[in-house]
Structures are given as structure tokens and as C-alpha cells.
Coordinates of C-alpha atoms in Angstrom, one line a residue:
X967 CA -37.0 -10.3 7.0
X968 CA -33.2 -11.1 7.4
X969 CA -31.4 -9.0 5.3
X970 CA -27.4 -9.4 6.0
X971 CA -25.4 -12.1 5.1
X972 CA -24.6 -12.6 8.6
X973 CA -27.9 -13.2 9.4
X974 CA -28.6 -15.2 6.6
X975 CA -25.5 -17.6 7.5
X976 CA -26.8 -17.6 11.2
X977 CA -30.6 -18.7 9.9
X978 CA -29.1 -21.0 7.5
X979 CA -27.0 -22.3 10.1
X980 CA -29.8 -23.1 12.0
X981 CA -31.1 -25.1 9.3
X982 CA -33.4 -22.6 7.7
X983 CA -33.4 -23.8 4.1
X984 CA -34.8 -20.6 2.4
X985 CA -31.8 -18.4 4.3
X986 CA -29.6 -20.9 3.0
X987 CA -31.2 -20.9 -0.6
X988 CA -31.1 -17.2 -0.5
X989 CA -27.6 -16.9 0.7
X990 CA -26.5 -19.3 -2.2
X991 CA -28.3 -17.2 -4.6
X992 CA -26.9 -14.3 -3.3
X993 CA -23.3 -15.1 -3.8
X994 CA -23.1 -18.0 -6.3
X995 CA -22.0 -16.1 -9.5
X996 CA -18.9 -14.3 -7.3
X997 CA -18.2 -18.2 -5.5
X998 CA -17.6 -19.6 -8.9
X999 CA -15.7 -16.3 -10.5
X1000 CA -13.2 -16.8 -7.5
X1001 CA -13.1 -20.2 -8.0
X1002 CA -12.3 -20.1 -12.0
X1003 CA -9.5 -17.7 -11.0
X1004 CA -8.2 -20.1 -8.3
X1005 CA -8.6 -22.9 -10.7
X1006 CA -7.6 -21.3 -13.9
X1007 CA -10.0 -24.2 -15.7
X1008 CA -13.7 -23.5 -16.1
X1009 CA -14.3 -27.4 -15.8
X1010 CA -12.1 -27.4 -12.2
X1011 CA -13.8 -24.2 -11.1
X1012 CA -17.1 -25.9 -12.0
X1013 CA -16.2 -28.8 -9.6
X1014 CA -15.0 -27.0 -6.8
X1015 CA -17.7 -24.7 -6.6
X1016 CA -20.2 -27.3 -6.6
X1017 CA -18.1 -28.9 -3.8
X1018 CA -18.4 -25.9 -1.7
X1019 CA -21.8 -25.8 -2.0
X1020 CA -22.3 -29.0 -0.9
X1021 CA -20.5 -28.7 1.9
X1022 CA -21.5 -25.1 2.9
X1023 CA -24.8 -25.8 5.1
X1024 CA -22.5 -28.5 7.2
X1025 CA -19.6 -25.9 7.4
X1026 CA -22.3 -23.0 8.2
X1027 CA -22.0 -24.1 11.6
X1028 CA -18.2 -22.9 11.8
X1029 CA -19.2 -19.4 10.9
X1030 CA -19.1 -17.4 13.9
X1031 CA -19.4 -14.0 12.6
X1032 CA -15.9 -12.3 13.8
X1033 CA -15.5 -11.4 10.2
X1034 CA -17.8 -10.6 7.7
X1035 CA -19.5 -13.1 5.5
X1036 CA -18.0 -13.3 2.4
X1037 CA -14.2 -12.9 4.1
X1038 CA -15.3 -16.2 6.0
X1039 CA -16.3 -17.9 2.1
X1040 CA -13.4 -16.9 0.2
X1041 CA -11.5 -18.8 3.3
X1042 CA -13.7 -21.6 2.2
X1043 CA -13.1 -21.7 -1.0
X1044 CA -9.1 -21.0 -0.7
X1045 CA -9.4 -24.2 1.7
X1046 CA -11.1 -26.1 -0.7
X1047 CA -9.2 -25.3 -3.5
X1048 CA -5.8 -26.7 -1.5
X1049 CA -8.0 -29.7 -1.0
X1050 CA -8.9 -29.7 -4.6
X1051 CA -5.3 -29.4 -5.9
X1052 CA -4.4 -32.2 -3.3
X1053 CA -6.4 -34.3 -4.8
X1054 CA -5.9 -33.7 -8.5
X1055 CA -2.0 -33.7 -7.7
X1056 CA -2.3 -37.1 -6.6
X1057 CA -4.7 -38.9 -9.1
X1058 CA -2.3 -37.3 -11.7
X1059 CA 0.6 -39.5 -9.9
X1060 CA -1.4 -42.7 -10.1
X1061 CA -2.7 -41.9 -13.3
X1062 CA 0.8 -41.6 -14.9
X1063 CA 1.9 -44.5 -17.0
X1064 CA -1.8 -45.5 -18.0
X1065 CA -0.8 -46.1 -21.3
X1066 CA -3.0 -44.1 -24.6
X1067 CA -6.0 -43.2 -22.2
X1068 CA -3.3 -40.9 -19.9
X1069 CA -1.7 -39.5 -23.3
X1070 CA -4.9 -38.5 -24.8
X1071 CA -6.4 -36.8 -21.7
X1072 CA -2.9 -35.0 -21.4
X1073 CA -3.0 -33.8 -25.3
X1074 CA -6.8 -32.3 -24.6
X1075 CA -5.6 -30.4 -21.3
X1076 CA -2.7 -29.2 -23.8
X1077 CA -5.3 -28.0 -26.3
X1078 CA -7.0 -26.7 -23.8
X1079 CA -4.2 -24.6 -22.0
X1080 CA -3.4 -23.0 -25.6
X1081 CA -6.5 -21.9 -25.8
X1082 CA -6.4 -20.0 -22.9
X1083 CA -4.9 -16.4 -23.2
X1084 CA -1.4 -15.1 -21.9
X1085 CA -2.7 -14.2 -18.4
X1086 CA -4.3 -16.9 -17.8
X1087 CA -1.4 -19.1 -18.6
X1088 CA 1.0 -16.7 -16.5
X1089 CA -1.4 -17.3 -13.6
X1090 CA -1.7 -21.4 -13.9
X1091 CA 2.3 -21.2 -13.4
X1092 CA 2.2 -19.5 -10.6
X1093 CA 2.8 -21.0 -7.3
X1094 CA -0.8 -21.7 -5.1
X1095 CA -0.1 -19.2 -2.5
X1096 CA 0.7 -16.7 -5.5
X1097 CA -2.4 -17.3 -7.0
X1098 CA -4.6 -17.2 -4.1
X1099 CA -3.1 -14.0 -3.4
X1100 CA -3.5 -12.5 -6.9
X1101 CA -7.4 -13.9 -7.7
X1102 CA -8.2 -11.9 -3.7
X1103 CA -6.5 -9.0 -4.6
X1104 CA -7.1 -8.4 -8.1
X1105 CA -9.8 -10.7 -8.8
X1106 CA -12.3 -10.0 -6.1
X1107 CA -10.6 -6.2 -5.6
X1108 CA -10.2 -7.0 -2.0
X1109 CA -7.8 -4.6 0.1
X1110 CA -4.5 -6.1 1.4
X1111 CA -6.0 -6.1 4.7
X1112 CA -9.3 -8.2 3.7
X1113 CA -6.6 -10.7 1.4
X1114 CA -4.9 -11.4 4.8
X1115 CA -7.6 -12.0 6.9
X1116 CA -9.2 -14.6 4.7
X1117 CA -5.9 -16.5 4.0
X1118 CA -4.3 -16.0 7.5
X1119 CA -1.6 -14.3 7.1
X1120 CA -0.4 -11.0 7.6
X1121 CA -0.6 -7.8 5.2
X1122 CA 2.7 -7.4 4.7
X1123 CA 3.0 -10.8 3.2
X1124 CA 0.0 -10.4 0.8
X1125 CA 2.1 -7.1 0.1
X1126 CA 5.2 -9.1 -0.8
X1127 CA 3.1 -11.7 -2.1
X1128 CA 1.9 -9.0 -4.9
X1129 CA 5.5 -7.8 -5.6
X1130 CA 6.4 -11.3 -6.1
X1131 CA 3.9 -11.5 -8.7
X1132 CA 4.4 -8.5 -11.2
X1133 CA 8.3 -9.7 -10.8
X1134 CA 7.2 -13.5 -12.2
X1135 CA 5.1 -12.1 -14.2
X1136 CA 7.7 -9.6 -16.2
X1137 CA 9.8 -12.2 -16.2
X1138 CA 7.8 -14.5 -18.0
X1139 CA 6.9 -12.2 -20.5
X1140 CA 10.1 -11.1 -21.0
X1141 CA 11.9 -14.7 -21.4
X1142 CA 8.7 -16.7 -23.0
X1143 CA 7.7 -16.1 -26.1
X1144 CA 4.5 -14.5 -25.2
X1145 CA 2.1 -12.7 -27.3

């Protein structure tokens, strides 16, 4: 019975659907908590999880076991959510201008953000890299070490990278008019 995710991948890989089913059953829950805290929408990280798992058995075949399984999806998702914002950054370009239909959409995402609490809010202003960083470190409780391995970079910058964000976030909450 293949029991590692390694294995798993490799089987799946190979085009064995019930490795692959497994695998996706296996870490599904954790793919889409990373990707809400990427996102910082449920509806986006709803989206982008669904892409990733539409792309995973074609990417499978990339995974060469260097690094352990789940270090190899979280630089999955990261990728995909760089591709995601991409995206969304330019639709929201051409969409700009469309008249009541654009004004609407943007009042509801307005509701939407105050509804979300202060943390949340702190984290949606934060740069991409930031957040990556942050939803690794804190959000999946990886080690410096593991954060750098799955966004390619070294440890020292997911060490500044975490400075940087206590100092925006104390700053926000100091200037804003936060709760």
C-alpha cells in the first residue's frame, strides 16, 4: 500500500487515479486554508484551489522528490496565486470604466472587505511577497528554512521578510483607525 506522499505523487504521477484521489483527499482542506490566506477572499481562494487541482495530475510530472511533498505544493500554489493575481490585476484594468455594472461589483467587494476583521484587512494590504511569506510562516507554521525553500529564496530574506511585516503591521494599527 503506498503510504507517503512521495509515493503517492510518484503513483499518481504515473497516472494512478486512486494515488491521485487519495493524495487530493489527503491534503485538500490545508491546499485551500493556504490558499484563503494567500487570497484573503474565500470566493478567490475557492478559485484558485480548484485551479490547482485541476492542474495538479499534469504538474505531478514536475515533482521530482528533492523536497518533500507538501514543500513542492505550497510552491504550487504560491505560483498559482502570482498567476491568479496576474490575472485579476488585469481584468480589473479592462474592466474599469464599465459604467454601473463595474460600480456595483466594486460597492459589494467594499461590503465585503468591511466585513472582514482587522487582520485580515492588514494582510490584503500587504505587498504579495509579504503575504506569501506571512500565510508560510504563520499560516501553515512552517520554519524559516521550509518558507524559503518553497518560495526560492533564502532564510534570511523570509527573516527580513517577517520583520518587515510586524513593522507594517504596527504601523497600520497605529496610524489607521483600527479596532
Amino acid at each position: 500500500m503506498i503510504v507517503t506522499d512521495e509515493d503517492m505523487a510518484r503513483a499518481a504521477a504515473g497516472g494512478d487515479r486512486e494515488a491521485f484521489a487519495a493524495l487530493l483527499s489527503r491534503h485538500y482542506d490545508r491546499l485551500f486554508a493556504f490558499a484563503f490566506r494567500l487570497m484573503g477572499a474565500r470566493d478567490q481562494a475557492e478559485d484558485l484551489t480548484q485551479d490547482i487541482c485541476a492542474a495538479l495530475p499534469a504538474k505531478l510530472a514536475t515533482f521530482r522528490g528533492e523536497a518533500k511533498f507538501t514543500t513542492w505544493l505550497y510552491r504550487v500554489a504560491v505560483n498559482a496565486a502570482h498567476d491568479h493575481r496576474r490575472r485579476a490585476a488585469t481584468r480589473a484594468r479592462a474592466a474599469d470604466g464599465w459604467g454601473d455594472w463595474e460600480v456595483n461589483r466594486r460597492a459589494g467587494d467594499a461590503e465585503t472587505a468591511e466585513g472582514l476583521d482587522w487582520l485580515a484587512q492588514a494582510m490584503r494590504a500587504l505587498p504579495d511577497d509579504l503575504r506569501d511569506t506571512v500565510a508560510l510562516v504563520l499560516g501553515e507554521e512552517m520554519t524559516q528554512a521550509d518558507a524559503a525553500r518553497v518560495l526560492d529564496i533564502s532564510e534570511g530574506t523570509v527573516a527580513w521578510r517577517m520583520s518587515e511585516v510586524k513593522k507594517r503591521l504596527k504601523t497600520l494599527r497605529e496610524t489607521e483607525d483600527w479596532p
